Short mmCIF file of C-alpha atoms and ligand atoms in Angstrom, two decimals:
data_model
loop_
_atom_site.label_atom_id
_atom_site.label_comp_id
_atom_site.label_asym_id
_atom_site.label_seq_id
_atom_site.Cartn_x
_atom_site.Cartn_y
_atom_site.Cartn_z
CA UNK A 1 0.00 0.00 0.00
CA UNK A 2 1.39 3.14 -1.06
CA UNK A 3 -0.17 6.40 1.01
CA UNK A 4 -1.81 8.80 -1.61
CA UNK A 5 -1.94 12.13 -0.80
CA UNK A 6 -5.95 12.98 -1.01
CA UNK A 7 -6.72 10.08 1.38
CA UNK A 8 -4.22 11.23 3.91
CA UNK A 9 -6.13 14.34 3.81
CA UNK A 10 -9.32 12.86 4.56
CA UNK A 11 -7.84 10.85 6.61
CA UNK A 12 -6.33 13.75 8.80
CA UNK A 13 -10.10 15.02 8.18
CA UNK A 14 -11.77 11.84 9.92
CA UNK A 15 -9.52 12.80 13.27
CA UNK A 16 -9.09 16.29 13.83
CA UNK A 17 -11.93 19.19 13.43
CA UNK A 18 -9.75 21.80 14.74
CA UNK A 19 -8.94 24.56 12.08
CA UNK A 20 -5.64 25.71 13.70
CA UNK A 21 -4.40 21.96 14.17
CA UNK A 22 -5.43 21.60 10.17
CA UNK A 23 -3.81 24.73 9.09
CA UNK A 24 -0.75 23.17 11.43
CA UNK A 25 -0.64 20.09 9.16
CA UNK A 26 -1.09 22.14 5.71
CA UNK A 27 1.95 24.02 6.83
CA UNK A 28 4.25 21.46 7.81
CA UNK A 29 3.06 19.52 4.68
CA UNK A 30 4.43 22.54 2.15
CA UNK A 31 7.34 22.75 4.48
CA UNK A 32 8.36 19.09 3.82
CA UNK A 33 7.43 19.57 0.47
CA UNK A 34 9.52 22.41 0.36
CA UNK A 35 12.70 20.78 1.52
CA UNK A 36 12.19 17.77 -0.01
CA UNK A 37 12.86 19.59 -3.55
CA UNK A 38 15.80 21.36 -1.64
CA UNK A 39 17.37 18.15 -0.84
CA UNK A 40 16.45 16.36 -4.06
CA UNK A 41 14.35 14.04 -2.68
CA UNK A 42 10.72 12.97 -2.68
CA UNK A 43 8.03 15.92 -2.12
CA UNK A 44 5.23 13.66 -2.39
CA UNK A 45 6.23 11.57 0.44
CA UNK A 46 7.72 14.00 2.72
CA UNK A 47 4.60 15.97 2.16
CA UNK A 48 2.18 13.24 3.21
CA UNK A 49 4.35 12.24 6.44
CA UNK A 50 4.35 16.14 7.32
CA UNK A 51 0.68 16.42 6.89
CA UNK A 52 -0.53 13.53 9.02
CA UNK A 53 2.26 13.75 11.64
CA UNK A 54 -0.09 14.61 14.23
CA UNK A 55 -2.93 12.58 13.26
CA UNK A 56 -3.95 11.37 16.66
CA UNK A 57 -3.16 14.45 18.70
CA UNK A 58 -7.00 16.43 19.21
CA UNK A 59 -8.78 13.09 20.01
CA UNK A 60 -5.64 11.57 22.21
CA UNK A 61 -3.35 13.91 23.19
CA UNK A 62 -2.16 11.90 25.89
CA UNK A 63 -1.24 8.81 23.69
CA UNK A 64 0.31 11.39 21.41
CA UNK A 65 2.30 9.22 18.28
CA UNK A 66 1.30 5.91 20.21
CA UNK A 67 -2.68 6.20 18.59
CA UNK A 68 -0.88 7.61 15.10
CA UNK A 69 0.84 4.20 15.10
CA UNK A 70 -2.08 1.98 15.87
CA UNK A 71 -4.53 4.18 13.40
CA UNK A 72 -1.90 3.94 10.41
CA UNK A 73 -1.03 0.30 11.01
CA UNK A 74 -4.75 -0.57 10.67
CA UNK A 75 -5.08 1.44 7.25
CA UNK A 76 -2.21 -0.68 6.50
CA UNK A 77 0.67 2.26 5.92
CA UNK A 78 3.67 1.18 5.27
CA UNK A 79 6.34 1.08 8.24
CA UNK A 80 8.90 3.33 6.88
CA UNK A 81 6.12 6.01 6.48
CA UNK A 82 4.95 5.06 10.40
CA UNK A 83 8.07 5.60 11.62
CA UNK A 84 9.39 8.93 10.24
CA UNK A 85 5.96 9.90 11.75
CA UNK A 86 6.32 9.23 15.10
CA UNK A 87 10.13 9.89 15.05
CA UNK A 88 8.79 13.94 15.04
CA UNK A 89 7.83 12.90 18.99
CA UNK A 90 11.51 11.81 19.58
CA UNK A 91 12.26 12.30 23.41
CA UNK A 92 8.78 13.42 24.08
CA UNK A 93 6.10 11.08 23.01
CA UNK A 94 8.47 8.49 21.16
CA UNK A 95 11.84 6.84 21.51
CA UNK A 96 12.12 6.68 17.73
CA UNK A 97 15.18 8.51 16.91
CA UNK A 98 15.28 10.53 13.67
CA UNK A 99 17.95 9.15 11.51
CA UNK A 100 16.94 9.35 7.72
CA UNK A 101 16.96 13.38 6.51
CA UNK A 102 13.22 13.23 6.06
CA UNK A 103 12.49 12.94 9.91
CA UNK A 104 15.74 15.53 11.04
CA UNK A 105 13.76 18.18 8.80
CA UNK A 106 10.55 17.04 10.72
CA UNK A 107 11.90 16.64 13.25
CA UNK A 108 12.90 20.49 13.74
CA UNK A 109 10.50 22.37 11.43
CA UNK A 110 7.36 21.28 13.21
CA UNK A 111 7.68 23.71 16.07
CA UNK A 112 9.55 26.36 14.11
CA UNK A 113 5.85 26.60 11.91
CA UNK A 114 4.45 27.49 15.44
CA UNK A 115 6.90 30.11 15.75
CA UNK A 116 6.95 31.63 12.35
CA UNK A 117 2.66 31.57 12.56
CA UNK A 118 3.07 33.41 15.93
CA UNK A 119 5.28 35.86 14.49
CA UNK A 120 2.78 36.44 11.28
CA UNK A 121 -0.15 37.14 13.28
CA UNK A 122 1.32 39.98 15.43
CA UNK A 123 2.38 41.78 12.06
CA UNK A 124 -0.48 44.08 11.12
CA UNK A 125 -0.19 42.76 7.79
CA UNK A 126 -0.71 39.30 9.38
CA UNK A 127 1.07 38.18 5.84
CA UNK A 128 3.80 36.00 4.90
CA UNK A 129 4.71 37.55 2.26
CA UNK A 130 6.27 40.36 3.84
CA UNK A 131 8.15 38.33 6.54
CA UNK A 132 11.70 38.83 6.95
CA UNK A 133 13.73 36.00 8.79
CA UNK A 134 15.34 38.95 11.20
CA UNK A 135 11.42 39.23 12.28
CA UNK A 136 11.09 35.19 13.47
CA UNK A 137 14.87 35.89 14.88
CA UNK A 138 14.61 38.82 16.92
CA UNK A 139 11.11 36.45 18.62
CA UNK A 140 13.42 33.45 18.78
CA UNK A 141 14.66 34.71 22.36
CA UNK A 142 11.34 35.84 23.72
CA UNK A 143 11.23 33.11 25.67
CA UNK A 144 7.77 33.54 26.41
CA UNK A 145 6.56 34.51 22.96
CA UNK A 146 5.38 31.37 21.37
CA UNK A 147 6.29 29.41 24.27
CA UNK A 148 4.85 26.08 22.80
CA UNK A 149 7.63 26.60 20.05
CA UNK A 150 10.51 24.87 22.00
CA UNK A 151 13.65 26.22 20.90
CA UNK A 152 15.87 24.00 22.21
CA UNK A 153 14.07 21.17 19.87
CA UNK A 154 14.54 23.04 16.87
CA UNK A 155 18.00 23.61 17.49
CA UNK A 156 18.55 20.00 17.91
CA UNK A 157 17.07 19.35 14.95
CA UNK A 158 19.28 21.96 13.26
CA UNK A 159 22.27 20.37 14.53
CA UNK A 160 21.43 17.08 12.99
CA UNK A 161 20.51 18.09 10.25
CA UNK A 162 23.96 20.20 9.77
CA UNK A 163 22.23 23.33 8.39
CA UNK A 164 22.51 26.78 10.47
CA UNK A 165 19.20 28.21 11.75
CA UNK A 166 19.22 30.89 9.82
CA UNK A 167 18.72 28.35 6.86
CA UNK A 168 16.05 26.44 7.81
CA UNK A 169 14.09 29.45 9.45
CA UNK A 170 14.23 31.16 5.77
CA UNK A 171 13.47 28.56 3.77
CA UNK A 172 10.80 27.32 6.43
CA UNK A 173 8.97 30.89 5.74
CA UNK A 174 9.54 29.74 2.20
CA UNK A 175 8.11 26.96 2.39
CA UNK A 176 4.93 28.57 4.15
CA UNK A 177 4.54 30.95 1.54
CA UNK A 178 3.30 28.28 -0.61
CA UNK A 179 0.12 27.22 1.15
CA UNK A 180 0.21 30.87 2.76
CA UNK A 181 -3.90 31.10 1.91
CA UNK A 182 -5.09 28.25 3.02
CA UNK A 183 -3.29 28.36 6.45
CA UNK A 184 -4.49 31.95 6.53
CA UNK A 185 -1.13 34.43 6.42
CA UNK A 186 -1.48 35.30 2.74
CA UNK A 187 -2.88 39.00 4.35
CA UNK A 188 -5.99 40.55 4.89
CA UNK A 189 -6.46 41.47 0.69
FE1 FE2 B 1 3.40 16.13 17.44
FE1 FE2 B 2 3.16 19.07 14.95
#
């Protein structure tokens, strides 16, 4: 069985009514889809492990990746998809490790969306499209801006993955920009 990426999306659909925890999965979707073409590897893929990453987390927070795992093994997923999912709850919810690329860029851009959203939304233009990285930066030690956006993950992430921050936040905005109206920072026009 080879995930497709409309079902995913219905799938994600069946579990989670909460807009903000959809427009969380449409932006770490582009984002994987972004770095996937950076890296030369497969958007299609890394998009549909990016947008179901947190399948199970409205109806069981508390079995956060655990339910993902039983839900995606009984819609018969395959196990390399399953586990670059639940590698994104390394340490926290998970003792999968990420090793391949796909799950290090998880892995660290799935609280930086959190943080680049926050920093959107206090801009009057509440756009994207005028978002400069020295913006998400000068946030980044506002400790208790964003506080759900745990910095000390994404900079472990960064660190496996070898690229600076300054990197990954830019082309994470990048990435963003690309589904910018439909997780609602495209502006008020
Ligand atoms: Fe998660
Ligand atoms: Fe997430």
């Amino acid at each position: 069985m080879k995930p497709i990426r409309d079902e995913a999306f219905a799938l994600l659909l069946k579990y989670n009514q909460s807009e903000s925890l959809i427009k969380h999965a449409l932006s770490v979707e582009a984002v994987m889809r972004h770095f996937a073409s950076i890296f030369l590897e497969d958007p299609v893929k890394w998009g549909i492990i990016g947008l179901v990453h947190d399948l199970d987390y409205e109806k069981y927070p508390e079995q956060h990746c655990t339910m993902t795992r039983k839900i995606l093994e009984q819609e018969n997923w395959p196990e390399d998809y399953i586990r670059s999912i639940v590698s994104h709850g390394w340490g926290i919810c998970s003792d999968t490790e990420p090793v391949h690329i796909m799950e290090k860029v998880l892995y660290t851009i799935d609280e930086l969306t959190g943080l680049v959203t926050a920093s959107v939304l206090i801009r009057p233009s509440k756009s994207l499209f005028d978002m400069e990285l020295k913006s998400v930066k000068k946030k980044w030690n506002i400790r208790n801006f964003a506080a759900g956006a745990n910095r000390e993950i994404i900079e472990k992430g960064a660190a496996m993955m070898g690229r600076d921050l300054d990197f990954i936040i830019q082309e994470t905005i990048n990435g963003m920009k690309t589904v910018a109206g439909s997780i609602g920072l495209a502006g008020e026009a």
